Short mmCIF file of C-alpha atoms in Angstrom, two decimals:
data_model
loop_
_atom_site.label_atom_id
_atom_site.label_comp_id
_atom_site.label_asym_id
_atom_site.label_seq_id
_atom_site.Cartn_x
_atom_site.Cartn_y
_atom_site.Cartn_z
CA MET A 1 17.33 -6.82 23.69
CA ASN A 2 18.50 -9.62 22.79
CA PRO A 3 19.53 -8.94 19.31
CA VAL A 4 20.50 -11.44 15.97
CA LYS A 5 23.81 -12.27 15.50
CA ILE A 6 23.75 -12.41 11.90
CA ASP A 7 27.49 -14.33 10.57
CA PRO A 8 28.67 -11.41 7.45
CA VAL A 9 29.60 -14.60 5.76
CA TRP A 10 26.47 -16.26 5.93
CA LEU A 11 24.99 -13.05 4.10
CA MET A 12 27.48 -13.38 1.38
CA HIS A 13 25.92 -16.62 0.49
CA ILE A 14 22.88 -14.97 -1.26
CA GLN A 15 20.52 -12.92 -3.59
CA LYS A 16 20.86 -9.60 -2.96
CA PRO A 17 21.87 -8.76 1.77
CA ALA A 18 20.76 -5.19 1.65
CA ARG A 19 16.89 -6.43 2.23
CA TYR A 20 18.28 -7.82 5.80
CA ILE A 21 20.77 -5.75 6.96
CA GLY A 22 18.86 -2.67 7.83
CA GLY A 23 21.03 0.60 8.63
CA GLU A 24 19.20 3.07 6.15
CA TRP A 25 19.21 6.92 5.52
CA ASN A 26 15.84 8.02 7.66
CA SER A 27 15.40 4.94 9.43
CA VAL A 28 14.92 5.29 13.23
CA VAL A 29 16.51 3.45 16.15
CA LYS A 30 15.77 3.95 19.51
CA ASP A 31 17.18 1.74 22.99
CA HIS A 32 14.69 -0.77 23.37
CA ASP A 33 15.10 0.30 27.55
CA SER A 34 13.85 3.73 27.54
CA VAL A 35 9.73 3.01 25.87
CA ASP A 36 7.05 1.72 26.45
CA VAL A 37 5.21 -0.18 23.74
CA LYS A 38 7.91 -1.37 21.45
CA VAL A 39 5.67 -2.13 17.92
CA ALA A 40 6.95 -3.81 14.99
CA LEU A 41 5.89 -3.78 11.59
CA ALA A 42 5.20 -6.24 8.99
CA PHE A 43 4.62 -6.01 5.65
CA PRO A 44 4.10 -9.77 4.27
CA ASP A 45 6.53 -9.42 0.59
CA VAL A 46 10.61 -8.61 -0.12
CA TYR A 47 12.11 -5.42 0.61
CA GLU A 48 11.72 -3.33 -2.72
CA VAL A 49 8.66 -4.40 -2.27
CA ALA A 50 7.54 -3.29 1.04
CA MET A 51 10.10 -0.29 0.18
CA SER A 52 7.36 0.88 -1.32
CA HIS A 53 4.04 1.27 0.76
CA LEU A 54 3.43 4.17 1.76
CA GLY A 55 0.55 2.77 4.10
CA LEU A 56 3.40 1.37 5.99
CA LYS A 57 5.70 4.35 5.66
CA ILE A 58 2.69 6.82 7.49
CA ILE A 59 2.18 4.43 9.81
CA TYR A 60 6.19 3.65 11.13
CA SER A 61 6.71 7.91 10.77
CA VAL A 62 3.23 8.23 13.14
CA LEU A 63 4.79 5.67 15.94
CA ASN A 64 8.32 7.12 15.50
CA ALA A 65 6.72 10.25 16.57
CA ARG A 66 6.27 9.41 19.27
CA ASP A 67 9.00 9.60 22.46
CA ASP A 68 7.40 6.70 24.35
CA THR A 69 6.88 4.02 21.40
CA LEU A 70 9.72 2.85 18.34
CA ALA A 71 8.59 0.71 15.56
CA GLU A 72 10.94 -1.08 13.49
CA ARG A 73 10.66 -3.06 9.88
CA VAL A 74 10.34 -6.55 8.65
CA TYR A 75 9.66 -8.15 5.27
CA ALA A 76 10.04 -11.05 4.57
CA PRO A 77 12.46 -12.29 3.16
CA TRP A 78 13.29 -14.42 -0.60
CA VAL A 79 13.92 -18.05 -0.30
CA ASP A 80 17.39 -17.58 -0.16
CA MET A 81 17.07 -16.60 3.28
CA GLU A 82 15.10 -17.98 4.52
CA ALA A 83 16.22 -21.41 3.57
CA LEU A 84 19.14 -20.25 6.13
CA MET A 85 17.69 -18.25 9.29
CA ARG A 86 15.83 -22.37 9.12
CA GLU A 87 19.12 -24.67 8.47
CA LYS A 88 21.09 -21.80 11.48
CA HIS A 89 17.99 -21.81 13.26
CA ILE A 90 17.67 -17.36 12.81
CA PRO A 91 14.51 -15.88 13.99
CA LEU A 92 12.94 -13.63 12.03
CA TYR A 93 13.96 -9.37 13.55
CA THR A 94 13.57 -6.77 12.66
CA LEU A 95 15.78 -4.67 9.99
CA GLU A 96 16.19 -2.01 13.13
CA SER A 97 17.79 -3.97 16.44
CA LYS A 98 18.12 -7.35 14.65
CA CYS A 99 15.75 -7.83 17.20
CA PRO A 100 13.19 -10.76 17.00
CA VAL A 101 9.73 -9.84 16.90
CA LYS A 102 8.80 -12.34 19.13
CA ASP A 103 10.05 -10.06 21.89
CA PHE A 104 8.10 -7.12 20.47
CA ASP A 105 4.81 -6.00 22.44
CA VAL A 106 2.87 -6.16 19.27
CA LEU A 107 2.98 -6.98 15.44
CA GLY A 108 0.50 -5.56 13.00
CA PHE A 109 0.60 -6.79 9.79
CA THR A 110 0.36 -5.00 6.29
CA MET A 111 -2.31 -6.73 3.99
CA PRO A 112 -2.40 -4.74 0.70
CA PHE A 113 -3.77 -8.87 -1.29
CA GLU A 114 -4.68 -11.75 -0.74
CA MET A 115 -1.75 -13.65 -2.16
CA CYS A 116 0.51 -11.90 0.79
CA TYR A 117 -2.03 -14.45 3.12
CA THR A 118 0.72 -17.64 2.79
CA ASN A 119 3.31 -15.51 3.49
CA ILE A 120 1.57 -13.55 6.60
CA LEU A 121 1.73 -17.50 8.19
CA ASN A 122 5.13 -17.74 7.24
CA MET A 123 6.45 -14.60 8.72
CA LEU A 124 4.73 -15.93 11.88
CA ASP A 125 6.68 -19.69 11.97
CA LEU A 126 9.72 -17.83 11.57
CA SER A 127 9.08 -15.60 14.24
CA GLY A 128 8.28 -19.04 16.53
CA ILE A 129 5.19 -17.35 17.10
CA PRO A 130 2.05 -19.49 17.19
CA LEU A 131 0.14 -19.00 14.00
CA LEU A 132 -3.57 -19.28 15.66
CA ALA A 133 -3.97 -16.83 17.66
CA ARG A 134 -6.26 -19.55 20.65
CA ASP A 135 -2.88 -20.76 21.41
CA ARG A 136 -0.69 -17.52 21.70
CA SER A 137 0.55 -16.92 25.39
CA ASP A 138 0.74 -13.99 26.83
CA GLU A 139 4.74 -14.12 26.60
CA ASP A 140 3.88 -14.10 22.52
CA PRO A 141 3.06 -10.45 21.15
CA ILE A 142 -0.99 -8.55 20.32
CA VAL A 143 -0.84 -9.81 16.13
CA VAL A 144 -3.01 -7.19 15.21
CA SER A 145 -3.57 -6.20 11.09
CA GLY A 146 -4.30 -3.44 8.60
CA GLY A 147 -4.72 -2.51 5.05
CA PRO A 148 -7.35 -3.13 1.97
CA CYS A 149 -8.15 -7.12 3.08
CA VAL A 150 -8.56 -6.30 6.11
CA TYR A 151 -12.33 -5.25 4.56
CA ASN A 152 -13.00 -8.51 4.64
CA ALA A 153 -10.96 -10.44 7.03
CA GLU A 154 -13.08 -13.35 8.58
CA PRO A 155 -10.67 -15.79 5.79
CA VAL A 156 -7.89 -14.92 8.52
CA ALA A 157 -9.71 -13.94 11.21
CA ASP A 158 -8.26 -17.03 13.43
CA PHE A 159 -4.86 -16.28 12.78
CA PHE A 160 -5.24 -12.71 14.50
CA ASP A 161 -5.91 -10.82 18.14
CA VAL A 162 -7.23 -7.51 16.34
CA PHE A 163 -7.83 -6.02 12.63
CA PHE A 164 -7.75 -3.02 12.23
CA ILE A 165 -10.04 -1.69 9.50
CA GLY A 166 -10.50 2.13 7.61
CA GLU A 167 -7.36 4.10 8.28
CA SER A 168 -5.16 4.19 11.03
CA GLU A 169 -3.18 6.48 11.80
CA GLU A 170 -5.44 7.86 13.87
CA ALA A 171 -5.41 4.23 16.17
CA ILE A 172 -2.96 2.94 16.14
CA GLY A 173 -1.19 5.93 18.35
CA GLU A 174 -5.25 5.03 20.32
CA MET A 175 -3.30 1.16 20.74
CA ALA A 176 -0.04 2.39 22.26
CA ASP A 177 -1.86 4.66 24.49
CA ILE A 178 -3.34 1.05 25.83
CA VAL A 179 -1.00 -0.83 25.48
CA LYS A 180 1.30 0.98 27.82
CA ALA A 181 -0.84 1.89 30.44
CA TRP A 182 -1.83 -1.96 30.39
CA LYS A 183 1.42 -2.33 30.57
CA LYS A 184 1.99 0.71 33.89
CA GLU A 185 -0.70 -1.28 34.74
CA GLY A 186 1.18 -4.45 35.46
CA LYS A 187 -0.87 -6.39 32.17
CA PRO A 188 -3.63 -7.21 34.41
CA GLY A 189 -6.06 -9.92 32.46
CA GLY A 190 -2.61 -10.07 30.34
CA ARG A 191 -3.58 -11.29 26.53
CA GLU A 192 -7.06 -11.50 26.88
CA GLU A 193 -7.50 -8.00 28.84
CA ILE A 194 -5.31 -6.32 26.21
CA ILE A 195 -7.61 -8.12 23.16
CA ARG A 196 -10.56 -6.42 25.05
CA ARG A 197 -8.82 -3.11 25.25
CA MET A 198 -7.88 -2.41 21.39
CA ALA A 199 -11.43 -4.47 20.71
CA SER A 200 -13.25 -0.03 22.29
CA ILE A 201 -10.96 1.42 19.61
CA ARG A 202 -13.21 2.84 17.12
CA GLY A 203 -12.51 0.48 13.84
CA CYS A 204 -10.75 -2.79 16.17
CA TYR A 205 -12.49 -5.69 15.13
CA ALA A 206 -10.74 -8.64 17.66
CA PRO A 207 -12.53 -11.97 16.69
CA SER A 208 -12.69 -13.70 19.69
CA LEU A 209 -15.19 -12.01 20.74
CA TYR A 210 -17.62 -12.85 18.05
CA LYS A 211 -19.89 -16.00 17.96
CA VAL A 212 -19.52 -16.89 14.08
CA SER A 213 -21.32 -18.94 12.01
CA TYR A 214 -21.62 -21.02 8.77
CA TYR A 215 -23.84 -22.70 6.63
CA GLU A 216 -22.87 -26.61 5.87
CA ASN A 217 -21.87 -25.64 1.49
CA GLY A 218 -18.92 -23.35 3.83
CA VAL A 219 -20.43 -19.35 3.10
CA PHE A 220 -21.14 -17.00 5.40
CA ARG A 221 -24.14 -17.15 7.95
CA SER A 222 -23.42 -14.16 10.52
CA ILE A 223 -22.23 -12.81 13.20
CA ALA A 224 -22.60 -11.50 16.60
CA PRO A 225 -20.78 -10.09 19.35
CA THR A 226 -20.11 -12.96 22.36
CA ASP A 227 -18.40 -9.72 24.54
CA GLU A 228 -19.40 -6.37 25.86
CA ALA A 229 -16.34 -4.72 24.67
CA ALA A 230 -16.62 -5.74 20.88
CA GLN A 231 -18.22 -3.04 19.38
CA PHE A 232 -20.57 -4.19 16.37
CA PRO A 233 -21.64 -3.20 14.19
CA VAL A 234 -17.64 -2.71 13.15
CA GLU A 235 -16.78 0.51 11.40
CA LYS A 236 -14.49 1.75 9.55
CA ARG A 237 -12.37 3.84 10.41
CA LEU A 238 -12.68 7.58 8.02
CA ILE A 239 -10.01 11.08 8.66
CA PRO A 240 -12.03 13.77 7.73
CA ASP A 241 -9.39 16.69 7.55
CA PHE A 242 -6.82 15.82 4.93
CA ASP A 243 -3.95 18.13 5.91
CA LYS A 244 -4.22 16.94 9.77
CA VAL A 245 -3.47 12.89 8.56
CA LYS A 246 0.04 12.38 9.58
CA VAL A 247 2.35 12.35 6.29
CA ASP A 248 5.79 10.64 6.23
CA ASP A 249 8.05 13.51 5.21
CA LYS A 250 11.01 11.80 6.48
CA PRO A 251 11.55 8.60 4.28
CA ILE A 252 13.61 5.63 4.80
CA LEU A 253 16.14 6.19 1.56
CA PRO A 254 16.60 2.56 0.68
CA HIS A 255 20.15 0.50 -0.02
CA ILE A 256 19.07 -0.63 -3.72
CA GLU A 257 16.22 -0.62 -6.09
CA ILE A 258 12.88 -0.41 -5.60
CA VAL A 259 9.97 -1.04 -6.91
CA HIS A 260 9.20 3.07 -6.99
CA ASP A 261 12.10 4.28 -5.77
CA ARG A 262 10.76 7.99 -5.77
CA ALA A 263 9.85 10.46 -3.95
CA VAL A 264 5.68 10.24 -3.02
CA LEU A 265 3.23 12.93 -2.42
CA GLU A 266 -0.29 11.88 -1.63
CA MET A 267 -2.65 14.30 -3.54
CA PHE A 268 -6.61 12.49 -1.77
CA ARG A 269 -8.02 9.77 -0.88
CA GLY A 270 -11.03 8.65 -2.15
CA CYS A 271 -11.95 8.36 -5.69
CA SER A 272 -15.42 9.22 -7.39
CA ARG A 273 -15.50 8.08 -9.92
CA GLY A 274 -17.18 4.38 -9.08
CA CYS A 275 -15.25 1.94 -11.47
CA ARG A 276 -17.17 -1.77 -10.56
CA PHE A 277 -14.47 -3.75 -10.45
CA CYS A 278 -12.67 -1.42 -7.88
CA GLN A 279 -12.34 -2.16 -4.20
CA ALA A 280 -10.19 0.93 -3.39
CA GLY A 281 -12.55 3.97 -5.54
CA LEU A 282 -15.44 1.76 -2.89
CA ILE A 283 -13.26 1.62 0.58
CA TYR A 284 -11.28 4.90 1.18
CA ARG A 285 -15.33 6.90 0.10
CA PRO A 286 -15.66 9.60 0.37
CA VAL A 287 -13.31 11.69 -1.38
CA ARG A 288 -10.91 14.26 0.60
CA GLU A 289 -8.58 16.35 -0.44
CA LYS A 290 -5.01 17.51 0.85
CA SER A 291 -5.22 21.59 0.63
CA GLU A 292 -2.74 22.45 -2.67
CA LYS A 293 -0.46 24.87 0.22
CA LYS A 294 0.50 21.79 2.34
CA LEU A 295 1.08 19.72 -0.73
CA GLN A 296 3.64 22.33 -1.34
CA GLU A 297 4.93 22.41 2.01
CA ILE A 298 5.28 18.76 1.61
CA ALA A 299 7.08 19.10 -1.33
CA ASP A 300 8.83 21.08 -0.38
CA THR A 301 10.43 19.24 2.55
CA LEU A 302 10.43 15.09 1.11
CA ILE A 303 13.29 16.57 -1.68
CA ARG A 304 14.89 18.15 1.23
CA ASN A 305 14.91 14.85 3.09
CA THR A 306 15.50 12.83 0.77
CA GLY A 307 17.71 13.71 -2.43
CA TYR A 308 15.42 11.77 -5.07
CA ASN A 309 14.84 13.38 -8.02
CA GLU A 310 10.92 12.50 -9.23
CA ILE A 311 7.96 13.28 -7.65
CA SER A 312 5.23 11.52 -8.16
CA LEU A 313 1.48 13.45 -7.46
CA MET A 314 -0.51 9.57 -6.30
CA SER A 315 -4.02 9.55 -5.24
CA LEU A 316 -7.07 6.34 -7.31
CA SER A 317 -7.44 9.22 -9.99
CA SER A 318 -4.98 11.87 -9.50
CA ALA A 319 -5.67 13.76 -12.76
CA ASP A 320 -9.03 14.33 -10.64
CA TYR A 321 -7.27 16.67 -7.40
CA SER A 322 -9.08 19.93 -8.56
CA CYS A 323 -5.56 22.06 -7.88
CA LEU A 324 -3.66 19.58 -10.25
CA PRO A 325 -3.05 22.32 -12.92
CA GLU A 326 -1.35 25.34 -10.34
CA LEU A 327 -0.15 22.12 -8.33
CA VAL A 328 2.22 21.10 -11.20
CA ASP A 329 3.59 24.48 -12.20
CA HIS A 330 4.48 24.91 -8.65
CA LEU A 331 6.40 21.53 -8.77
CA LEU A 332 7.80 22.77 -11.40
CA GLU A 333 9.01 25.75 -11.26
CA THR A 334 10.37 25.52 -7.36
CA PHE A 335 13.07 22.57 -8.96
CA LYS A 336 13.53 23.45 -12.57
CA ASN A 337 16.90 24.59 -11.46
CA ARG A 338 16.79 20.95 -9.38
CA ARG A 339 16.67 19.06 -12.49
CA VAL A 340 13.30 16.92 -10.45
CA SER A 341 11.18 16.02 -12.83
CA VAL A 342 6.76 15.37 -11.21
CA SER A 343 5.31 12.12 -13.03
CA LEU A 344 1.18 11.35 -12.58
CA PRO A 345 1.12 7.05 -12.45
CA SER A 346 -2.68 6.82 -12.87
CA LEU A 347 -3.58 9.73 -16.11
CA ARG A 348 -7.43 9.19 -16.78
CA VAL A 349 -8.11 9.27 -20.21
CA ASP A 350 -11.37 10.96 -19.50
CA SER A 351 -9.64 13.62 -17.86
CA PHE A 352 -6.83 13.63 -20.21
CA SER A 353 -4.51 16.95 -20.08
CA ILE A 354 -2.54 17.48 -22.50
CA ASP A 355 -1.65 20.39 -20.25
CA ILE A 356 -0.61 19.31 -17.32
CA ALA A 357 1.39 16.24 -19.57
CA LYS A 358 3.33 18.91 -21.96
CA LYS A 359 4.68 20.31 -19.00
CA ILE A 360 5.90 17.38 -16.84
CA GLN A 361 7.26 15.97 -18.90
CA GLN A 362 9.72 19.12 -19.20
CA VAL A 363 12.45 18.27 -17.81
CA ARG A 364 12.06 14.21 -17.98
CA LYS A 365 10.39 12.26 -20.95
CA SER A 366 8.39 9.31 -20.60
CA GLY A 367 5.81 7.33 -21.94
CA LEU A 368 1.92 7.48 -21.79
CA THR A 369 0.25 5.52 -19.62
CA LEU A 370 -3.94 4.97 -20.20
CA ALA A 371 -6.05 2.49 -18.65
CA PRO A 372 -8.81 1.10 -20.66
CA GLU A 373 -9.92 -1.49 -18.97
CA ALA A 374 -11.14 -3.71 -21.17
CA GLY A 375 -9.87 -3.78 -25.50
CA THR A 376 -14.57 -3.25 -26.60
CA GLN A 377 -17.06 -0.18 -25.32
CA ARG A 378 -19.32 -3.12 -24.65
CA LEU A 379 -17.54 -4.56 -21.94
CA ARG A 380 -16.56 -1.12 -20.82
CA ASP A 381 -20.32 0.26 -20.54
CA VAL A 382 -20.15 -3.15 -17.61
CA ILE A 383 -17.58 -2.98 -15.77
CA ASN A 384 -19.21 1.30 -15.58
CA LYS A 385 -15.98 2.59 -16.43
CA GLY A 386 -16.74 5.63 -18.25
CA VAL A 387 -14.57 5.95 -21.49
CA THR A 388 -15.49 5.85 -24.92
CA GLU A 389 -12.95 5.31 -27.77
CA GLU A 390 -13.49 8.65 -29.20
CA ASP A 391 -11.41 9.71 -25.46
CA ILE A 392 -9.04 6.53 -26.20
CA MET A 393 -7.76 8.14 -29.37
CA GLY A 394 -8.34 11.35 -29.27
CA ALA A 395 -5.71 11.50 -25.84
CA CYS A 396 -3.51 9.35 -28.49
CA ALA A 397 -4.02 11.56 -31.06
CA ASN A 398 -2.88 14.94 -29.32
CA ALA A 399 -0.38 12.79 -27.49
CA PHE A 400 0.85 12.42 -30.89
CA LYS A 401 1.29 15.04 -32.48
CA ASN A 402 3.20 16.72 -29.04
CA GLY A 403 6.08 14.06 -29.36
CA TRP A 404 4.94 11.24 -27.01
CA SER A 405 5.99 7.79 -29.38
CA LYS A 406 4.91 5.84 -26.28
CA VAL A 407 2.16 4.17 -25.29
CA LYS A 408 1.19 1.81 -22.18
CA LEU A 409 -1.98 0.74 -21.95
CA TYR A 410 -3.70 -1.64 -19.61
CA PHE A 411 -6.99 -4.05 -19.46
CA MET A 412 -8.09 -6.66 -17.21
CA MET A 413 -8.88 -10.24 -18.98
CA GLY A 414 -12.30 -13.17 -17.74
CA LEU A 415 -14.67 -10.01 -16.81
CA PRO A 416 -18.48 -10.54 -15.53
CA THR A 417 -20.16 -10.46 -19.71
CA GLU A 418 -16.68 -10.98 -20.95
CA THR A 419 -16.84 -13.01 -24.74
CA ASP A 420 -13.48 -13.67 -26.80
CA GLU A 421 -15.27 -10.75 -28.99
CA ASP A 422 -13.59 -8.27 -25.70
CA LEU A 423 -10.49 -9.38 -25.74
CA LYS A 424 -9.78 -9.98 -30.10
CA GLY A 425 -10.43 -5.87 -28.86
CA ILE A 426 -7.84 -5.65 -27.00
CA ALA A 427 -5.15 -6.23 -29.90
CA ASP A 428 -8.22 -4.51 -31.90
CA LEU A 429 -7.57 -1.04 -29.62
CA ALA A 430 -3.91 -1.02 -29.87
CA MET A 431 -3.68 -1.75 -33.58
CA ARG A 432 -5.60 1.29 -33.84
CA ILE A 433 -3.69 3.52 -32.31
CA LYS A 434 -0.52 2.49 -34.06
CA GLU A 435 -2.57 3.25 -36.47
CA LEU A 436 -3.40 6.63 -35.51
CA TYR A 437 0.53 7.17 -35.13
CA HIS A 438 1.18 6.26 -38.08
CA THR A 439 -1.71 9.21 -39.67
CA ILE A 440 -0.42 12.05 -37.53
CA ARG A 441 3.79 10.81 -37.86
CA GLY A 442 4.25 9.10 -40.37
CA ARG A 443 6.37 7.58 -39.75
CA ASN A 444 5.89 3.39 -37.99
CA ASP A 445 8.90 4.05 -34.77
CA CYS A 446 5.41 4.56 -32.27
CA ARG A 447 6.05 1.76 -29.07
CA ILE A 448 3.26 -0.22 -27.92
CA THR A 449 3.22 -1.77 -24.95
CA VAL A 450 0.02 -4.09 -23.79
CA SER A 451 -0.04 -5.59 -20.15
CA VAL A 452 -3.07 -8.10 -19.64
CA ALA A 453 -4.45 -8.75 -15.53
CA SER A 454 -6.22 -11.32 -13.89
CA PHE A 455 -9.49 -9.99 -13.33
CA VAL A 456 -10.09 -10.85 -8.96
CA PRO A 457 -14.00 -10.40 -7.60
CA LYS A 458 -13.78 -7.40 -4.62
CA PRO A 459 -15.12 -7.90 -1.17
CA PHE A 460 -17.52 -4.95 -1.41
CA THR A 461 -17.53 -4.03 -4.22
CA PRO A 462 -20.38 -5.22 -7.27
CA PHE A 463 -18.98 -7.79 -9.33
CA GLN A 464 -17.47 -9.34 -5.49
#
């Protein structure tokens, strides 16, 4: 192992040096010489965003739970640190050991959204690893990827050796077994052989083992395997029993404030709603819940291992969890003397339960967050949101009667069939909610925040 030397004086000239020093509580540091498989887990965004990503935390826990494997983290440097690294010829390194990522067996990227693709290429360049998979030698790590974007892998297929499609908690362990056996055998067949072996893992797509053709206008035409090791078709990996999914119950505590700086409890995967714009709701089907008892155990362990004072109940549609009232009651009772609050980040308007909302406000009062998505009923019907204006106004009325004075509303613009009338409806709806507050409370101190994001058509959705 040849760790990178970072002069502390250099870090005095950049923003937030804590992004690059490692040594956080609960991070796992292993001896590189005592393990068989070394994996660098990369997230193509800055520390504050990367440290908030649950998927990468789970993979980190899965790999580091093995005695024969180590996993270390590497995130995209901010522009000031990147400039310093290029000026001082510092290669991209992991936080745990400061070891260059080029020296690992596997470099695994999480691809959460399309806008991070250029960051991935930049991180490869900073690492000294050839951008194109075909240009890499046996001395370079195998570059793999997982996450939502790999369901549509072809736009970046030239840059990766293997894609893990679907839920990777089990597949990543199978990868470690394969890499370990290949190294023990003396790396027969070099890079091509290890890629062929990885391609045998269910849910893995190795682009070099397929022939892809396009029409003259660049539209995708066909794909066919060229090697017997290649699966066809490649089916997403799914874990049927969600109680058996590995949990990151000892999350790394960041040095600085991150985007989601709290304990996270994943209640279930999948969503039964079928909104036409939502990729996650489609690719993570079917719905699989964790048992209430299991969630209670995880919550207790999370708070004990971190000291967080907030636990977030996270899923695509958290209010749809079948045992939500019982779970909330247990958490509030368990943590009532420790000032630990419970939050539900994704309450749905139509399944809104004012009783649950009132309960979770006992420890720490916060605003009400709703996602109508569109300003008119016509457009909400187009996107299959399944929410009426009566639902929205009813939820707000209940909240205002029970003491809420802050409402945050999430919308999208640029949806299919959208008109100026639909956009005007966003402001109109916000004003009607403000008037409703005045009618109920007789005051004008209501604070309404309207957030409008641009619609992005996603693969495997009706609006792709």
